[in-house]
mmCIF file of C-alpha atoms and ligand atoms in Angstrom:
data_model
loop_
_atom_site.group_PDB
_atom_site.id
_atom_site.type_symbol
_atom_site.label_atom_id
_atom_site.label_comp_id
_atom_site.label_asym_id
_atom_site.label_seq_id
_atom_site.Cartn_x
_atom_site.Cartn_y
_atom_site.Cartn_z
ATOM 1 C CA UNK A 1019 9.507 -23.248 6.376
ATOM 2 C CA UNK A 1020 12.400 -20.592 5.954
ATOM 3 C CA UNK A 1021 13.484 -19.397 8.835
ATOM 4 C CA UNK A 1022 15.364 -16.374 6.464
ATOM 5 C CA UNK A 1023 12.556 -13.239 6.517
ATOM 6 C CA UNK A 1024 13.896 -11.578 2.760
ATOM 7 C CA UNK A 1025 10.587 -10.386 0.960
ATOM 8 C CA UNK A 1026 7.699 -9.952 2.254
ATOM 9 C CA UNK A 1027 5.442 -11.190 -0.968
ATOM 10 C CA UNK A 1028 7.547 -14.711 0.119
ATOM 11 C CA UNK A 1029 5.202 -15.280 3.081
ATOM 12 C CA UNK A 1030 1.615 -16.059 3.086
ATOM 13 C CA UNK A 1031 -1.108 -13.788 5.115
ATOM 14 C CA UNK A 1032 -1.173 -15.977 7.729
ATOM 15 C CA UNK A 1033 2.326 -16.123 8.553
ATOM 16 C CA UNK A 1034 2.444 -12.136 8.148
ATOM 17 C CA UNK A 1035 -0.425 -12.706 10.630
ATOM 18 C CA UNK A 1036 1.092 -14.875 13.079
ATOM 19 C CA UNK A 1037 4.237 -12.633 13.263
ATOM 20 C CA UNK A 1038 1.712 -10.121 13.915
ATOM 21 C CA UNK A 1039 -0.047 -11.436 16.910
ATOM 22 C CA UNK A 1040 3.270 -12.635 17.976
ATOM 23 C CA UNK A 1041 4.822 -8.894 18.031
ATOM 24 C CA UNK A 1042 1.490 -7.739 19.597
ATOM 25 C CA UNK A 1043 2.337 -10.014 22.534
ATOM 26 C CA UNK A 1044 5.310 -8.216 22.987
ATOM 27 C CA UNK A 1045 4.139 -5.070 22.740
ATOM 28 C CA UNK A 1046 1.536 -6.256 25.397
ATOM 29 C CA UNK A 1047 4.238 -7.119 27.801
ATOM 30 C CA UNK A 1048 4.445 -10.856 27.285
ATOM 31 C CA UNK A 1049 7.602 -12.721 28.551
ATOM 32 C CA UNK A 1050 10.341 -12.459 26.558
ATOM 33 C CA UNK A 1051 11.813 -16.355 25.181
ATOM 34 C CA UNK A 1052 15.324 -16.082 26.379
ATOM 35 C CA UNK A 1053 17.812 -16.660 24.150
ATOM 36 C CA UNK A 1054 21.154 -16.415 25.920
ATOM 37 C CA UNK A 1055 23.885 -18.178 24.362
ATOM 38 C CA UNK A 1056 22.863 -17.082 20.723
ATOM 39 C CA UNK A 1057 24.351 -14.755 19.025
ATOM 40 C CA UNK A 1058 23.159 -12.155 16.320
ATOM 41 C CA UNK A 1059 24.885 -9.968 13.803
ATOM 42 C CA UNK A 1060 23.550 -6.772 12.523
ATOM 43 C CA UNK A 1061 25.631 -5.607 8.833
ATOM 44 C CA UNK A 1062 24.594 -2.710 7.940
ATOM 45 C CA UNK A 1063 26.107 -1.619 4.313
ATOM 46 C CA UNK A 1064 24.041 1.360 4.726
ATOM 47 C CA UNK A 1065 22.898 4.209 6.870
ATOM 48 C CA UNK A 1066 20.554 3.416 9.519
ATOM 49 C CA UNK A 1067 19.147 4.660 12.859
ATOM 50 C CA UNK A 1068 15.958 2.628 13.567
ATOM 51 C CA UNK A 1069 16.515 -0.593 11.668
ATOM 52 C CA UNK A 1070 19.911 -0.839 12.900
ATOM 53 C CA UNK A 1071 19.207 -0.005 16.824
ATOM 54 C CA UNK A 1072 16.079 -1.763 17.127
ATOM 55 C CA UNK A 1073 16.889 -5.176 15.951
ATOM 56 C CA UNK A 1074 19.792 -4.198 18.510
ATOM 57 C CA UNK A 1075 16.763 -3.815 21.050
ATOM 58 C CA UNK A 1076 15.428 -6.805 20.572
ATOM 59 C CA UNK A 1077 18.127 -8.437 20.316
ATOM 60 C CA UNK A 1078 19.192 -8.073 23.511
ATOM 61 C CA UNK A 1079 15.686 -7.813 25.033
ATOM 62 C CA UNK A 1080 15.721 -11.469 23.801
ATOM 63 C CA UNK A 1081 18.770 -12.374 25.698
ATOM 64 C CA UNK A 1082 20.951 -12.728 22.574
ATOM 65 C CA UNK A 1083 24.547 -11.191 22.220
ATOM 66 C CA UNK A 1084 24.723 -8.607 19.532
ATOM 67 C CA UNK A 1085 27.698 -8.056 17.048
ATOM 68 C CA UNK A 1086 27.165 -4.650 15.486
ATOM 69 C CA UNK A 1087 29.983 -5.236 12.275
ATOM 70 C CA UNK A 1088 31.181 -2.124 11.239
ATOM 71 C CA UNK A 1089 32.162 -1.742 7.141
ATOM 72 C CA UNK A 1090 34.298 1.365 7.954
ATOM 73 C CA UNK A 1091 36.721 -0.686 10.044
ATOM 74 C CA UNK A 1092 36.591 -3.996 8.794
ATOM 75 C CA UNK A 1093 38.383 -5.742 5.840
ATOM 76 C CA UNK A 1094 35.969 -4.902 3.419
ATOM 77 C CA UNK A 1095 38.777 -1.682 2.940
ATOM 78 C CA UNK A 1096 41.577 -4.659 2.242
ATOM 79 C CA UNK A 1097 38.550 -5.193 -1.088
ATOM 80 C CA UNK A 1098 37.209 -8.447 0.724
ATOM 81 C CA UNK A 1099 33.712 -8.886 -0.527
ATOM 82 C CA UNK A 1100 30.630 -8.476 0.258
ATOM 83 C CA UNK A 1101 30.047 -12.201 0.576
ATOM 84 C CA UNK A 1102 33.038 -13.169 1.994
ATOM 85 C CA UNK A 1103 32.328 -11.007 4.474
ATOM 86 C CA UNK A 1104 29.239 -12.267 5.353
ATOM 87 C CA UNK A 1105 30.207 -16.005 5.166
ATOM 88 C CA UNK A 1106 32.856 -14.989 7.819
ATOM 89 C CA UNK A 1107 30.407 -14.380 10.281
ATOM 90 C CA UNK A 1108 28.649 -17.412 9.416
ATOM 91 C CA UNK A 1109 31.756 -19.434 9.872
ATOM 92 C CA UNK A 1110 32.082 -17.906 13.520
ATOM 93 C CA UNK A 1111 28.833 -19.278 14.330
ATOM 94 C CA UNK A 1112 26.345 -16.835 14.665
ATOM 95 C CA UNK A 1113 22.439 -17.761 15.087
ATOM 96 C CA UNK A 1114 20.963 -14.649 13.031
ATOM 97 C CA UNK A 1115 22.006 -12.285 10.273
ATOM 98 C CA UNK A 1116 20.437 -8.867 10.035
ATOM 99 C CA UNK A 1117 22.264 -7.469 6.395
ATOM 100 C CA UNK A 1118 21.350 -4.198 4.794
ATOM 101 C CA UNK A 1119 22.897 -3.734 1.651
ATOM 102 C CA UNK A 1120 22.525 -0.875 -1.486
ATOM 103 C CA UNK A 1121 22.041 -2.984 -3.891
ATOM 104 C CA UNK A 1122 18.564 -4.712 -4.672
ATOM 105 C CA UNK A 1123 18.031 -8.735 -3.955
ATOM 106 C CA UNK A 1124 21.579 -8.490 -2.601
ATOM 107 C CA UNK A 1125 19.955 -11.709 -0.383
ATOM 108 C CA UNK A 1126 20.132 -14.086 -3.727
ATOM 109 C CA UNK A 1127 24.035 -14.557 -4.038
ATOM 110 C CA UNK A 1128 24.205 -15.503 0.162
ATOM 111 C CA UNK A 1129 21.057 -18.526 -0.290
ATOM 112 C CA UNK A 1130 22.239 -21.950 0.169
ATOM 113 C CA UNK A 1131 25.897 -20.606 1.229
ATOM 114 C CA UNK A 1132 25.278 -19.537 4.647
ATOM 115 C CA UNK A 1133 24.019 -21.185 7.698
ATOM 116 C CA UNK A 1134 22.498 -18.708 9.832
ATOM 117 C CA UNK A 1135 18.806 -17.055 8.997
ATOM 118 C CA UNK A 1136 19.018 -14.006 7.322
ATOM 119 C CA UNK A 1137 16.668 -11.002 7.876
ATOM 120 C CA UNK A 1138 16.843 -8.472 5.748
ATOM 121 C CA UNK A 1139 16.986 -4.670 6.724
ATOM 122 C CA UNK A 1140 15.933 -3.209 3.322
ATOM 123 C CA UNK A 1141 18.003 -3.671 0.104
ATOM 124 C CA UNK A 1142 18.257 -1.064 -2.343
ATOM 125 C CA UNK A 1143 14.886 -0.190 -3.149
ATOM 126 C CA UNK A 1144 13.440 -3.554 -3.254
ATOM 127 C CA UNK A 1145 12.250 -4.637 0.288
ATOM 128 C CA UNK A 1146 12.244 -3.559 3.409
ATOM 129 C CA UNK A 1147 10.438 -6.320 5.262
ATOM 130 C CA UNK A 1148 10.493 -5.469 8.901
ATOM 131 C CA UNK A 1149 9.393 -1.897 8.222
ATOM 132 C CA UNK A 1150 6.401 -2.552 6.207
ATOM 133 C CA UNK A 1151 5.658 -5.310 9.354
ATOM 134 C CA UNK A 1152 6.396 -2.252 12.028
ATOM 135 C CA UNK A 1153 3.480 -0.292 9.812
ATOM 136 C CA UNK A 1154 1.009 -3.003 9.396
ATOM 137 C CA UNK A 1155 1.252 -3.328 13.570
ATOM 138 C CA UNK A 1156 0.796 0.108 13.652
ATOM 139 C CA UNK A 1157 -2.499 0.130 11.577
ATOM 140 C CA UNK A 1158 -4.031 -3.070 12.887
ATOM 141 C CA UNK A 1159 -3.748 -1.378 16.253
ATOM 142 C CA UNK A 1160 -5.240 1.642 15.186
ATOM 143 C CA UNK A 1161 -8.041 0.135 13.366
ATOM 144 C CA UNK A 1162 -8.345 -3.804 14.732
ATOM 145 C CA UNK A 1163 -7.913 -5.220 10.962
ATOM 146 C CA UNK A 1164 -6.560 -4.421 7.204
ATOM 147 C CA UNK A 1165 -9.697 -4.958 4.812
ATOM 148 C CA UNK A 1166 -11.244 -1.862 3.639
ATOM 149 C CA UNK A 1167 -8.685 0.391 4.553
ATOM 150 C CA UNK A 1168 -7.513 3.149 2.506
ATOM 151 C CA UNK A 1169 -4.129 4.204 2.261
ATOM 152 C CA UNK A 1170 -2.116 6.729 0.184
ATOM 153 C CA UNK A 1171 1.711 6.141 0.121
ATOM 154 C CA UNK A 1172 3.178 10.070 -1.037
ATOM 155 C CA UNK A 1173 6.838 11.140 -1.883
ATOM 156 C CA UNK A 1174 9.472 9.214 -3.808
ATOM 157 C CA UNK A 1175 8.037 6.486 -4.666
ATOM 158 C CA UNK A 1176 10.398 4.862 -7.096
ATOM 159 C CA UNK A 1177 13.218 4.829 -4.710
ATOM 160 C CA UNK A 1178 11.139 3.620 -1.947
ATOM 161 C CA UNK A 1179 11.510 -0.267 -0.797
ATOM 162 C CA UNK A 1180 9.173 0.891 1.808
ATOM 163 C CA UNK A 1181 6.472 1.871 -0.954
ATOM 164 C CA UNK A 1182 7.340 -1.288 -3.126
ATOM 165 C CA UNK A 1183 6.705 -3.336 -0.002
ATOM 166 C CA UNK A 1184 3.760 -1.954 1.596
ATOM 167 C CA UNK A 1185 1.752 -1.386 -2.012
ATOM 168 C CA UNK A 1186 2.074 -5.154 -2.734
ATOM 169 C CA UNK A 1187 1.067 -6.452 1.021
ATOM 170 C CA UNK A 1188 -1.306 -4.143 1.878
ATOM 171 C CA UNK A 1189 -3.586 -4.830 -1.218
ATOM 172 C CA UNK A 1190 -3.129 -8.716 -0.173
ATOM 173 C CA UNK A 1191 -4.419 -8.422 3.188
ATOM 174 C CA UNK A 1192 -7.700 -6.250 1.714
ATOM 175 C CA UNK A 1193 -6.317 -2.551 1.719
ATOM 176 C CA UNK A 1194 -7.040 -0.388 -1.279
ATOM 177 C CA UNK A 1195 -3.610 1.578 -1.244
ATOM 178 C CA UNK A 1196 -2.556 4.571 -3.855
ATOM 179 C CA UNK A 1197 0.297 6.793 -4.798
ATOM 180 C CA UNK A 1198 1.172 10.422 -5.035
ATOM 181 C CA UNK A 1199 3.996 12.641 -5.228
ATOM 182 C CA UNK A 1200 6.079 14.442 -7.904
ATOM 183 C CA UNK A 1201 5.706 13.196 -11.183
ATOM 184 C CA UNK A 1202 9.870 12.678 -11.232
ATOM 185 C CA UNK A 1203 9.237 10.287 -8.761
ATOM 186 C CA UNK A 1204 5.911 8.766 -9.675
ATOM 187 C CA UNK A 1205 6.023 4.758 -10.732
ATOM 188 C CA UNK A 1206 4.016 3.009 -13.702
ATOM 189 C CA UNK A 1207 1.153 0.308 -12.304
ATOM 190 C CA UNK A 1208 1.009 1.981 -8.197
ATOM 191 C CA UNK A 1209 -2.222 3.476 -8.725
ATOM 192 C CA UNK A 1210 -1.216 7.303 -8.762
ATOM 193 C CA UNK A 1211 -4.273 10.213 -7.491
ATOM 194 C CA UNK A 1212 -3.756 14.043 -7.406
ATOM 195 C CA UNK A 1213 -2.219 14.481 -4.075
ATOM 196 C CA UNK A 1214 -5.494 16.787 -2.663
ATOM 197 C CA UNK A 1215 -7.328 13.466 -3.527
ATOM 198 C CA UNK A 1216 -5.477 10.978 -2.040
ATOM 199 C CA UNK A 1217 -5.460 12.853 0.930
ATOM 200 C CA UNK A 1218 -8.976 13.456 1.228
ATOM 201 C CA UNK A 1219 -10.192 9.881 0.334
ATOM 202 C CA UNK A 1220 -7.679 7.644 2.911
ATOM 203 C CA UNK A 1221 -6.874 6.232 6.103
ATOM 204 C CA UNK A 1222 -3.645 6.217 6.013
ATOM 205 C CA UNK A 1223 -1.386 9.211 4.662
ATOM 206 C CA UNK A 1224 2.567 7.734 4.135
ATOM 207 C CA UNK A 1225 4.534 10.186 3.784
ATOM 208 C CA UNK A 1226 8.264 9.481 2.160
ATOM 209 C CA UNK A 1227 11.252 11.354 2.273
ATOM 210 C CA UNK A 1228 12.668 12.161 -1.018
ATOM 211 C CA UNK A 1229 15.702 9.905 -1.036
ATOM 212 C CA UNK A 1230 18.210 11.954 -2.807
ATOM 213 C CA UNK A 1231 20.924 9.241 -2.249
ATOM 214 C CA UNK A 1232 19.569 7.057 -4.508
ATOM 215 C CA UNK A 1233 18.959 9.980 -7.382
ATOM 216 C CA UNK A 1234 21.282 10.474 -10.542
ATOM 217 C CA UNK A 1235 20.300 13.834 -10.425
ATOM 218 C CA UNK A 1236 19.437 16.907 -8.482
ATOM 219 C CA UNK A 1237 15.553 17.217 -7.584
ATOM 220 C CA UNK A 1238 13.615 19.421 -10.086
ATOM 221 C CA UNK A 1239 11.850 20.940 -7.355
ATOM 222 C CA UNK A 1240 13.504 23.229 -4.669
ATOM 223 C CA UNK A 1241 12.290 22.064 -0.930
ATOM 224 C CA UNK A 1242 10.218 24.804 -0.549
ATOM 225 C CA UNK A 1243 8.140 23.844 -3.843
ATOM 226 C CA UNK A 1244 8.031 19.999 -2.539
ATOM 227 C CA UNK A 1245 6.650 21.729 0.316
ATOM 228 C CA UNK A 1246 3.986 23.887 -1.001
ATOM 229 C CA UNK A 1247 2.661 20.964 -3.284
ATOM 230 C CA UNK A 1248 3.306 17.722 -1.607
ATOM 231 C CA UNK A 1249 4.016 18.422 2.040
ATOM 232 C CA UNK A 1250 2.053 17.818 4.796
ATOM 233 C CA UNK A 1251 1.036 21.150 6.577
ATOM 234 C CA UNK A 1252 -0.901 22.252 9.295
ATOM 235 C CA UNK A 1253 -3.940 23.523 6.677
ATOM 236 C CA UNK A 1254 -4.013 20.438 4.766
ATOM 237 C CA UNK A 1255 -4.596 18.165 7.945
ATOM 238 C CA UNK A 1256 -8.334 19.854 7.175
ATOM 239 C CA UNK A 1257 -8.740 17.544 4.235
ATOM 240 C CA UNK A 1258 -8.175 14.467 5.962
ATOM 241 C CA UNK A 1259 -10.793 12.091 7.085
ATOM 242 C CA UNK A 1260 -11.527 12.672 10.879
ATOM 243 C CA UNK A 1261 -10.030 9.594 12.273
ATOM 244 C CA UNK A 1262 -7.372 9.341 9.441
ATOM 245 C CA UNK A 1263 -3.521 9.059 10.486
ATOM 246 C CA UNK A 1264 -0.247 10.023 9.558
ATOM 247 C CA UNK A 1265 2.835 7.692 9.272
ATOM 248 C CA UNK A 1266 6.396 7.869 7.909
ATOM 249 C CA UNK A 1267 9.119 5.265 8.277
ATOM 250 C CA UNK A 1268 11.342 7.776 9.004
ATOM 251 C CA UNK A 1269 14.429 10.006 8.867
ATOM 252 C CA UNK A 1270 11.450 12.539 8.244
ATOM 253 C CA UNK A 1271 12.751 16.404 6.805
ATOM 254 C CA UNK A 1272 10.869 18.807 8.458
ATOM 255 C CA UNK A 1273 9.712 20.946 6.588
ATOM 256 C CA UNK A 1274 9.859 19.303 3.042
ATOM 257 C CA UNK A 1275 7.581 16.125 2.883
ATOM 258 C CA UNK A 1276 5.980 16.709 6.511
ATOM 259 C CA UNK A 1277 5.815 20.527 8.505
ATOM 260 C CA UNK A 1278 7.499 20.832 11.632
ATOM 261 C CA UNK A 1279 4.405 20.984 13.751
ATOM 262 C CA UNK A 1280 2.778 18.197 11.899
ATOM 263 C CA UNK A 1281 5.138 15.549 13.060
ATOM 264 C CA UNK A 1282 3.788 15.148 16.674
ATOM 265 C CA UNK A 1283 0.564 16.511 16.248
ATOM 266 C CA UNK A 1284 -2.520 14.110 17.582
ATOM 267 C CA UNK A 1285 -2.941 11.852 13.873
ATOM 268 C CA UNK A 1286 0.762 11.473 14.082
ATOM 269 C CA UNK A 1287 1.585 7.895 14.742
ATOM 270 C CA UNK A 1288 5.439 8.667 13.187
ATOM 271 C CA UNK A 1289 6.833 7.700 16.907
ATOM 272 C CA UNK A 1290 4.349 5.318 17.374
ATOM 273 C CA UNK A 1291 5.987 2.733 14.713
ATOM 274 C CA UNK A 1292 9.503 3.179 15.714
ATOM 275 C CA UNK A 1293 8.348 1.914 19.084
ATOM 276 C CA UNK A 1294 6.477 -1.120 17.334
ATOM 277 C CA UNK A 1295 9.810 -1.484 15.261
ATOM 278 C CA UNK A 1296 10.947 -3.370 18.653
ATOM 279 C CA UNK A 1297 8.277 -5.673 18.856
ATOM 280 C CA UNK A 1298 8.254 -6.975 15.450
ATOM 281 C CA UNK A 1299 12.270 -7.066 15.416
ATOM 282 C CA UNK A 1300 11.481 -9.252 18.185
ATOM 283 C CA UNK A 1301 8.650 -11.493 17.213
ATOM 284 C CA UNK A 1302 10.987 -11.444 13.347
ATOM 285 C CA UNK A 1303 14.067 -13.057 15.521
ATOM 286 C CA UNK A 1304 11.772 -15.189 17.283
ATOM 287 C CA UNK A 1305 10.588 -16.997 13.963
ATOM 288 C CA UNK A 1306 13.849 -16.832 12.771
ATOM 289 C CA UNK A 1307 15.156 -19.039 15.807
ATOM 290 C CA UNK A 1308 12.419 -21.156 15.310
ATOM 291 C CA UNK A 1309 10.131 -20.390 18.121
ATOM 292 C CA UNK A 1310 7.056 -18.765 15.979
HETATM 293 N N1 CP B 1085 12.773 3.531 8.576
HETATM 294 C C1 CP B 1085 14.081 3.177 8.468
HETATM 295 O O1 CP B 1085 14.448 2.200 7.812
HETATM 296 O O2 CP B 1085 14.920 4.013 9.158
HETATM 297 P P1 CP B 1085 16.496 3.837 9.204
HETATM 298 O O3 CP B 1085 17.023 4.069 7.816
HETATM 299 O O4 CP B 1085 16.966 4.857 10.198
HETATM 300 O O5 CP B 1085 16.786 2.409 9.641
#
């Protein structure tokens, strides 16, 4: 079995499920494995708060050292590569690489030519493994198991690896999952419903930030329109199922996809997952090191 964790759709249900149960021990105060001595790298190409800090968590609640490799300063501004770069840390040694990168699959140019496992922190707007992981914790917790739930992923969806990833698992461990959002944004084949409709028909509401970074250009809509026809505000929590939640990977804009007193109101479970984020970062490591 790989010990790299790249793609989701690359592991079976019941190794999605073991990592699963394995993070649940975690979060249910199980004794961490200790891994002093190894060492783990975390290369992020990107922006990141969450990803970035809690594989840091983990990292070290697992004993490991942490080398947090910073692009700004590194040699990356001499035009080293991307790869080179990457099979430098390798050569040093480490046990685990943690890589986000811009650009989709950037995974398939490293296999075979490094050592170390790889886990991958989202790339471009392919896969973003460990968050669609922190979600599925989130919802299994919430609702003991997958099959039969509804859930409506909302926002940008073509730029999302967060929607890419979560619309193919989540239908493969029994979810019926749909899409909504501006039509700019909307994707061919993810199931797309009125935004009223998905709302009032699923478990789950996913809200997405609008991910301007990876646009070519401006938003049609101002922030105030996105607001008034795809936000989530206080009056349209009315339409939602009574035990239905709300979730966002996160950075959220108050105020555009979500309201400002929406994000920690009772269905919010936004905080919720970035706390889980730990305990699969964990249980993803542990796998990786060859313990799960
Ligand atoms: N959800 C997520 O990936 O957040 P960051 O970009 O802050 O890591």
């Amino acid at each position: 079995m790989s010990r790299d964790l790249l793609e989701l759709k690359s592991l079976s249900v019941q190794e999605i499920q073991a990592i699963l149960s394995q993070a649940q021990a975690f979060a249910d105060g199980e004794k961490c494995t200790d891994f002093t001595g190894r060492i783990a790298v975390n290369m992020f190409f990107e922006p990141s708060t969450r990803t970035q800090y809690s594989f840091n968590v983990a990292e070290e609640n697992l004993g490991l050292r942490v080398i947090s490799f910073n692009p700004a300063g590194s040699s990356l501004q001499k035009d080293e590569s991307f790869y080179d770069t990457v099979k430098t840390f390798d050569s040093f040694g480490v046990d685990v690489i943690v890589i986000r990168h811009s650009e989709n699959e950037y995974y398939k140019q490293l296999l075979g030519h490094i050592s170390a496992p790889l886990l991958n922190g989202g790339d471009g707007t392919g896969n973003h493994p460990t968050q669609s992981l922190l979600d599925l914790l989130t919802i299994k917790q919430e609702f003991g198991s997958f099959e039969g739930l509804r859930a409506a992923i909302i926002g940008d969806i073509r730029h999302s690896r967060v929607a890419h990833t979560n619309f193919e698992v989540m239908q493969r461990l029994g979810m019926e999952v749909c899409t909504s959002g501006p039509e700019e944004y909307r994707e061919e084949g993810m199931n797309y419903k009125p935004f009223s409709e998905a709302l009032r028909e699923s478990d789950i509401i996913m809200l997405l930030r609008v991910q301007h970074e990876r646009h070519a250009s401006a938003m049609q809509l101002s922030k105030e329109e996105y607001h008034r026809l795809y936000g989530l505000s206080a009056d349209k929590l009315e339409l939602m199922k009574p035990k239905a939640i709300i979730m966002h990977p996160a950075p959220f804009n108050r105020g555009v996809e979500i309201a400002e007193d929406v994000v920690e109101c009772d269905r919010s479970r936004i905080f919720k997952q970035m706390k889980n984020g730990v305990f699969v970062r964990m249980a993803v490591i542990k796998r990786a090191l060859g313990d799960l």
